[in-house]
């Protein structure tokens, strides 16, 4: 409250993991946070750019990440920076802070400052179909497909798909 009601264009948010196990409530909490800030700062169009929870070895993380994606889709003035490719599976505090920072800047420049030539969104699954023995995925925001693999020739690094049963 010390800063309210100063004029604010928006906020960036890097979520910690205190909300583990709360994936069912997380989206509603994000809406409450956003709405509270928008009201406190008198800006119903408050920009809210946030970083996806970093991937690491907890099963709770995927539920929180999914809730974050739902919030970003539901709130027109919010967007999520995806960092699944920049995290550290053995440490919840990834060392790479530049990647999320660059992605936050790209989102702010495009969405808040009109730099519409900047690409700022990660590919998002649009639909999937089964065509014979093939599983076909269609994405929004992907003109091509490239998976970085530092171990050339190692097919174990890349893209995985699983059903609700984890298989």
JSON list of C-alpha atoms in Angstrom, two decimals, residues 19-118:
[
{"chain": "A", "resi": 19, "resn": "UNK", "atom": "CA", "xyz": [1.87, -22.38, -3.47]},
{"chain": "A", "resi": 20, "resn": "UNK", "atom": "CA", "xyz": [2.88, -26.02, -4.02]},
{"chain": "A", "resi": 21, "resn": "UNK", "atom": "CA", "xyz": [-0.16, -28.24, -3.68]},
{"chain": "A", "resi": 22, "resn": "UNK", "atom": "CA", "xyz": [-2.58, -25.38, -4.37]},
{"chain": "A", "resi": 23, "resn": "UNK", "atom": "CA", "xyz": [-3.01, -25.80, -8.10]},
{"chain": "A", "resi": 24, "resn": "UNK", "atom": "CA", "xyz": [-6.82, -25.95, -7.77]},
{"chain": "A", "resi": 25, "resn": "UNK", "atom": "CA", "xyz": [-6.88, -22.52, -6.10]},
{"chain": "A", "resi": 26, "resn": "UNK", "atom": "CA", "xyz": [-3.98, -20.90, -7.89]},
{"chain": "A", "resi": 27, "resn": "UNK", "atom": "CA", "xyz": [-5.80, -19.37, -10.87]},
{"chain": "A", "resi": 28, "resn": "UNK", "atom": "CA", "xyz": [-8.37, -17.72, -8.57]},
{"chain": "A", "resi": 29, "resn": "UNK", "atom": "CA", "xyz": [-5.54, -16.38, -6.40]},
{"chain": "A", "resi": 30, "resn": "UNK", "atom": "CA", "xyz": [-3.84, -14.87, -9.46]},
{"chain": "A", "resi": 31, "resn": "UNK", "atom": "CA", "xyz": [-7.11, -13.17, -10.46]},
{"chain": "A", "resi": 32, "resn": "UNK", "atom": "CA", "xyz": [-7.48, -11.82, -6.90]},
{"chain": "A", "resi": 33, "resn": "UNK", "atom": "CA", "xyz": [-3.89, -10.52, -6.93]},
{"chain": "A", "resi": 34, "resn": "UNK", "atom": "CA", "xyz": [-4.37, -8.83, -10.30]},
{"chain": "A", "resi": 35, "resn": "UNK", "atom": "CA", "xyz": [-7.77, -7.37, -9.44]},
{"chain": "A", "resi": 36, "resn": "UNK", "atom": "CA", "xyz": [-6.49, -6.09, -6.09]},
{"chain": "A", "resi": 37, "resn": "UNK", "atom": "CA", "xyz": [-3.54, -4.33, -7.71]},
{"chain": "A", "resi": 38, "resn": "UNK", "atom": "CA", "xyz": [-5.67, -2.92, -10.54]},
{"chain": "A", "resi": 39, "resn": "UNK", "atom": "CA", "xyz": [-8.09, -1.50, -7.96]},
{"chain": "A", "resi": 40, "resn": "UNK", "atom": "CA", "xyz": [-5.37, -0.20, -5.59]},
{"chain": "A", "resi": 41, "resn": "UNK", "atom": "CA", "xyz": [-3.61, 1.60, -8.43]},
{"chain": "A", "resi": 42, "resn": "UNK", "atom": "CA", "xyz": [-6.82, 2.79, -10.09]},
{"chain": "A", "resi": 43, "resn": "UNK", "atom": "CA", "xyz": [-5.90, 1.15, -13.39]},
{"chain": "A", "resi": 44, "resn": "UNK", "atom": "CA", "xyz": [-8.41, -1.39, -14.76]},
{"chain": "A", "resi": 45, "resn": "UNK", "atom": "CA", "xyz": [-6.01, -2.05, -17.68]},
{"chain": "A", "resi": 46, "resn": "UNK", "atom": "CA", "xyz": [-2.96, -2.69, -15.51]},
{"chain": "A", "resi": 47, "resn": "UNK", "atom": "CA", "xyz": [-0.32, -4.64, -17.41]},
{"chain": "A", "resi": 48, "resn": "UNK", "atom": "CA", "xyz": [0.74, -7.84, -15.65]},
{"chain": "A", "resi": 49, "resn": "UNK", "atom": "CA", "xyz": [3.64, -9.84, -17.12]},
{"chain": "A", "resi": 50, "resn": "UNK", "atom": "CA", "xyz": [4.70, -12.88, -15.14]},
{"chain": "A", "resi": 51, "resn": "UNK", "atom": "CA", "xyz": [7.14, -15.77, -15.33]},
{"chain": "A", "resi": 52, "resn": "UNK", "atom": "CA", "xyz": [5.95, -19.37, -15.41]},
{"chain": "A", "resi": 53, "resn": "UNK", "atom": "CA", "xyz": [6.97, -21.33, -12.34]},
{"chain": "A", "resi": 54, "resn": "UNK", "atom": "CA", "xyz": [10.36, -22.88, -13.02]},
{"chain": "A", "resi": 55, "resn": "UNK", "atom": "CA", "xyz": [10.37, -26.61, -13.77]},
{"chain": "A", "resi": 56, "resn": "UNK", "atom": "CA", "xyz": [11.99, -28.82, -11.18]},
{"chain": "A", "resi": 57, "resn": "UNK", "atom": "CA", "xyz": [11.45, -32.25, -9.67]},
{"chain": "A", "resi": 58, "resn": "UNK", "atom": "CA", "xyz": [8.10, -31.68, -7.90]},
{"chain": "A", "resi": 59, "resn": "UNK", "atom": "CA", "xyz": [4.86, -33.18, -9.22]},
{"chain": "A", "resi": 60, "resn": "UNK", "atom": "CA", "xyz": [2.96, -30.08, -8.02]},
{"chain": "A", "resi": 61, "resn": "UNK", "atom": "CA", "xyz": [4.73, -27.80, -10.48]},
{"chain": "A", "resi": 62, "resn": "UNK", "atom": "CA", "xyz": [2.80, -28.90, -13.58]},
{"chain": "A", "resi": 63, "resn": "UNK", "atom": "CA", "xyz": [-0.54, -28.11, -11.90]},
{"chain": "A", "resi": 64, "resn": "UNK", "atom": "CA", "xyz": [0.63, -24.63, -10.94]},
{"chain": "A", "resi": 65, "resn": "UNK", "atom": "CA", "xyz": [2.03, -24.04, -14.44]},
{"chain": "A", "resi": 66, "resn": "UNK", "atom": "CA", "xyz": [-1.30, -25.09, -15.95]},
{"chain": "A", "resi": 67, "resn": "UNK", "atom": "CA", "xyz": [-3.20, -22.75, -13.59]},
{"chain": "A", "resi": 68, "resn": "UNK", "atom": "CA", "xyz": [-0.82, -19.94, -14.58]},
{"chain": "A", "resi": 69, "resn": "UNK", "atom": "CA", "xyz": [-1.56, -20.58, -18.26]},
{"chain": "A", "resi": 70, "resn": "UNK", "atom": "CA", "xyz": [-5.31, -20.53, -17.59]},
{"chain": "A", "resi": 71, "resn": "UNK", "atom": "CA", "xyz": [-4.99, -17.21, -15.75]},
{"chain": "A", "resi": 72, "resn": "UNK", "atom": "CA", "xyz": [-2.96, -15.71, -18.62]},
{"chain": "A", "resi": 73, "resn": "UNK", "atom": "CA", "xyz": [-5.62, -16.86, -21.11]},
{"chain": "A", "resi": 74, "resn": "UNK", "atom": "CA", "xyz": [-8.47, -15.47, -19.00]},
{"chain": "A", "resi": 75, "resn": "UNK", "atom": "CA", "xyz": [-6.97, -12.08, -18.07]},
{"chain": "A", "resi": 76, "resn": "UNK", "atom": "CA", "xyz": [-6.65, -9.86, -21.15]},
{"chain": "A", "resi": 77, "resn": "UNK", "atom": "CA", "xyz": [-3.99, -7.61, -19.58]},
{"chain": "A", "resi": 78, "resn": "UNK", "atom": "CA", "xyz": [-1.77, -10.47, -18.39]},
{"chain": "A", "resi": 79, "resn": "UNK", "atom": "CA", "xyz": [0.75, -12.66, -20.15]},
{"chain": "A", "resi": 80, "resn": "UNK", "atom": "CA", "xyz": [3.03, -15.50, -19.10]},
{"chain": "A", "resi": 81, "resn": "UNK", "atom": "CA", "xyz": [6.69, -15.96, -19.99]},
{"chain": "A", "resi": 82, "resn": "UNK", "atom": "CA", "xyz": [7.34, -19.67, -20.50]},
{"chain": "A", "resi": 83, "resn": "UNK", "atom": "CA", "xyz": [10.62, -20.96, -19.04]},
{"chain": "A", "resi": 84, "resn": "UNK", "atom": "CA", "xyz": [10.30, -24.75, -19.25]},
{"chain": "A", "resi": 85, "resn": "UNK", "atom": "CA", "xyz": [13.33, -24.65, -21.51]},
{"chain": "A", "resi": 86, "resn": "UNK", "atom": "CA", "xyz": [15.37, -22.47, -19.16]},
{"chain": "A", "resi": 87, "resn": "UNK", "atom": "CA", "xyz": [14.82, -24.09, -15.77]},
{"chain": "A", "resi": 88, "resn": "UNK", "atom": "CA", "xyz": [16.88, -26.55, -13.79]},
{"chain": "A", "resi": 89, "resn": "UNK", "atom": "CA", "xyz": [15.21, -29.85, -12.91]},
{"chain": "A", "resi": 90, "resn": "UNK", "atom": "CA", "xyz": [17.41, -30.25, -9.82]},
{"chain": "A", "resi": 91, "resn": "UNK", "atom": "CA", "xyz": [17.07, -26.74, -8.40]},
{"chain": "A", "resi": 92, "resn": "UNK", "atom": "CA", "xyz": [13.90, -24.68, -8.00]},
{"chain": "A", "resi": 93, "resn": "UNK", "atom": "CA", "xyz": [16.02, -21.52, -8.31]},
{"chain": "A", "resi": 94, "resn": "UNK", "atom": "CA", "xyz": [17.39, -21.70, -11.87]},
{"chain": "A", "resi": 95, "resn": "UNK", "atom": "CA", "xyz": [20.63, -19.82, -12.48]},
{"chain": "A", "resi": 96, "resn": "UNK", "atom": "CA", "xyz": [19.52, -18.51, -15.87]},
{"chain": "A", "resi": 97, "resn": "UNK", "atom": "CA", "xyz": [17.78, -15.22, -15.10]},
{"chain": "A", "resi": 98, "resn": "UNK", "atom": "CA", "xyz": [18.60, -13.60, -18.45]},
{"chain": "A", "resi": 99, "resn": "UNK", "atom": "CA", "xyz": [16.21, -15.78, -20.48]},
{"chain": "A", "resi": 100, "resn": "UNK", "atom": "CA", "xyz": [13.10, -14.88, -18.46]},
{"chain": "A", "resi": 101, "resn": "UNK", "atom": "CA", "xyz": [14.21, -11.22, -18.29]},
{"chain": "A", "resi": 102, "resn": "UNK", "atom": "CA", "xyz": [14.59, -11.02, -22.08]},
{"chain": "A", "resi": 103, "resn": "UNK", "atom": "CA", "xyz": [11.19, -12.64, -22.56]},
{"chain": "A", "resi": 104, "resn": "UNK", "atom": "CA", "xyz": [9.55, -10.23, -20.10]},
{"chain": "A", "resi": 105, "resn": "UNK", "atom": "CA", "xyz": [11.09, -7.28, -21.95]},
{"chain": "A", "resi": 106, "resn": "UNK", "atom": "CA", "xyz": [9.86, -8.64, -25.28]},
{"chain": "A", "resi": 107, "resn": "UNK", "atom": "CA", "xyz": [6.30, -8.98, -23.93]},
{"chain": "A", "resi": 108, "resn": "UNK", "atom": "CA", "xyz": [6.31, -5.48, -22.44]},
{"chain": "A", "resi": 109, "resn": "UNK", "atom": "CA", "xyz": [7.74, -3.92, -25.60]},
{"chain": "A", "resi": 110, "resn": "UNK", "atom": "CA", "xyz": [5.19, -5.63, -27.85]},
{"chain": "A", "resi": 111, "resn": "UNK", "atom": "CA", "xyz": [2.08, -5.54, -25.68]},
{"chain": "A", "resi": 112, "resn": "UNK", "atom": "CA", "xyz": [2.57, -2.33, -23.71]},
{"chain": "A", "resi": 113, "resn": "UNK", "atom": "CA", "xyz": [4.69, -0.15, -26.00]},
{"chain": "A", "resi": 114, "resn": "UNK", "atom": "CA", "xyz": [3.41, -1.14, -29.45]},
{"chain": "A", "resi": 115, "resn": "UNK", "atom": "CA", "xyz": [6.55, -2.74, -30.86]},
{"chain": "A", "resi": 116, "resn": "UNK", "atom": "CA", "xyz": [4.46, -5.18, -32.90]},
{"chain": "A", "resi": 117, "resn": "UNK", "atom": "CA", "xyz": [7.43, -6.56, -34.89]},
{"chain": "A", "resi": 118, "resn": "UNK", "atom": "CA", "xyz": [8.81, -8.21, -31.74]}
]
